[in-house]
Amino acid sequence: MAAASITKREPQIQEIAKSAPRIATEAIIHELRNLFNSPNSVTTVPHALIISLFCLSSSLCWMDHKQLGLQYLRHVRMILSLLEMRSEYLSKQDQSLVRFFKECLIYEESVRSIVTSTREDISTLTEWAPATHPPYNFVLHPWTGVPPKIIALFGKSMSLCRRSRDTWRNCIAPTYELMWQTMLDINEAQTLEETLLSVRVPRLISDTSEEYTNKGQINLDLHNAAEVFRLCSLLQLYQTFPDLVSRRLPEKVGEGLNKVTWSTSLALHIAGLLSRIPATSIRCLQPLLCLGVGSGLRCKTVCTEETPPTLEENNSSNTILAVQDSWSELEDSDQQRFTDVDMAREFIMDRLRGFSHDPAAGPIIVLRELLQAVWSYYDTEAIPGSIHWLDVMADLKYETVFG
């Protein structure tokens, strides 16, 4: 698939390359038939088949950005369901492997939650219920590097935001059912927000000297990536459900601060955190992070405070566990501080340009065009905060696999 993706640069292999997805799919279909022809004889995990399905689902967009690979993920779900039913016949190692692949599937569905609202396409993610309070077991995942629960919280947040925007975008007139669904969405957003605020991503290095080793640098990058995922999840919730900001900061909203500029300030802070991850590190995750941050770079004029604002516990909510989410705790002396939206936008574009020569160049181009279109809409909106980037993406059909 990597070779097939370079057909535009190497036209002489175009005919051969075009057959790559078909040949790969035919091989997979053959393996699937063998597996499901005798499901009661399954006693081991067909790991090569599952990995092949994951790889095809992610790489089809390299040739055609509209290909989301959802059909391959459906087969992964079917295989995992079969393996769970046959769990008693699997070895302990294979049972662990099933859990590993299920977490891989949650990541893949989290990426697709940005571009689809169909429940069947992201059923593993939607059925996953986060604990209402930490602690979480933050184990790094071999597939993504980032703890699976952080990825799942991001996916749940994106799925909720996408569903909400789809509902309103297709609304002709408000109805009782619509308002009821809106209230359910707001309640779910509040629960997710409180969970995300309660999460503390642990440092993966014990002392400063470790930062200068290869392992220490990678662990630091993964820590920062996990924190960016967490904050991007909050950013998406605040953009889609801006009343959450009023609920969280009731005294500050209206006094030199509004819900729109506050979200932009958060996006600027996240951009600074993202800048700590080198462009050459965890490249597979960075486009998704760039989208999460870039979608929040809205207001050209933002009041940047000396100390980043603090999210405080709302005393009226008895479901939150003494949360004090101070951005200043996350600041680092070496972290780039963005005080200007244009500078942050240019940083995001520059980072994405560096990925334009990878096999996934097609989706990167779509991502760049999407962000440029979103920012153009932001800069011309009559009422600040009236345009949502998910609506722009849906209207212009800039949808692809961003991670």
mmCIF file with all atom_site columns, C-alpha atoms in Angstrom, residues 375-382:
data_model
loop_
_atom_site.group_PDB
_atom_site.id
_atom_site.type_symbol
_atom_site.label_atom_id
_atom_site.label_alt_id
_atom_site.label_comp_id
_atom_site.label_asym_id
_atom_site.label_entity_id
_atom_site.label_seq_id
_atom_site.pdbx_PDB_ins_code
_atom_site.Cartn_x
_atom_site.Cartn_y
_atom_site.Cartn_z
_atom_site.occupancy
_atom_site.B_iso_or_equiv
_atom_site.pdbx_formal_charge
_atom_site.auth_seq_id
_atom_site.auth_comp_id
_atom_site.auth_asym_id
_atom_site.auth_atom_id
_atom_site.pdbx_PDB_model_num
ATOM 1 C CA . TRP A 1 375 ? -9.743  29.576 9.596  1.00 0.00 ? 375 TRP A CA 1
ATOM 2 C CA . SER A 1 376 ? -11.087 31.547 6.627  1.00 0.00 ? 376 SER A CA 1
ATOM 3 C CA . TYR A 1 377 ? -14.634 30.979 7.874  1.00 0.00 ? 377 TYR A CA 1
ATOM 4 C CA . TYR A 1 378 ? -13.614 31.930 11.411 1.00 0.00 ? 378 TYR A CA 1
ATOM 5 C CA . ASP A 1 379 ? -12.050 35.199 10.254 1.00 0.00 ? 379 ASP A CA 1
ATOM 6 C CA . THR A 1 380 ? -15.208 36.296 8.440  1.00 0.00 ? 380 THR A CA 1
ATOM 7 C CA . GLU A 1 381 ? -17.935 35.108 10.828 1.00 0.00 ? 381 GLU A CA 1
ATOM 8 C CA . ALA A 1 382 ? -20.361 37.866 11.790 1.00 0.00 ? 382 ALA A CA 1
#
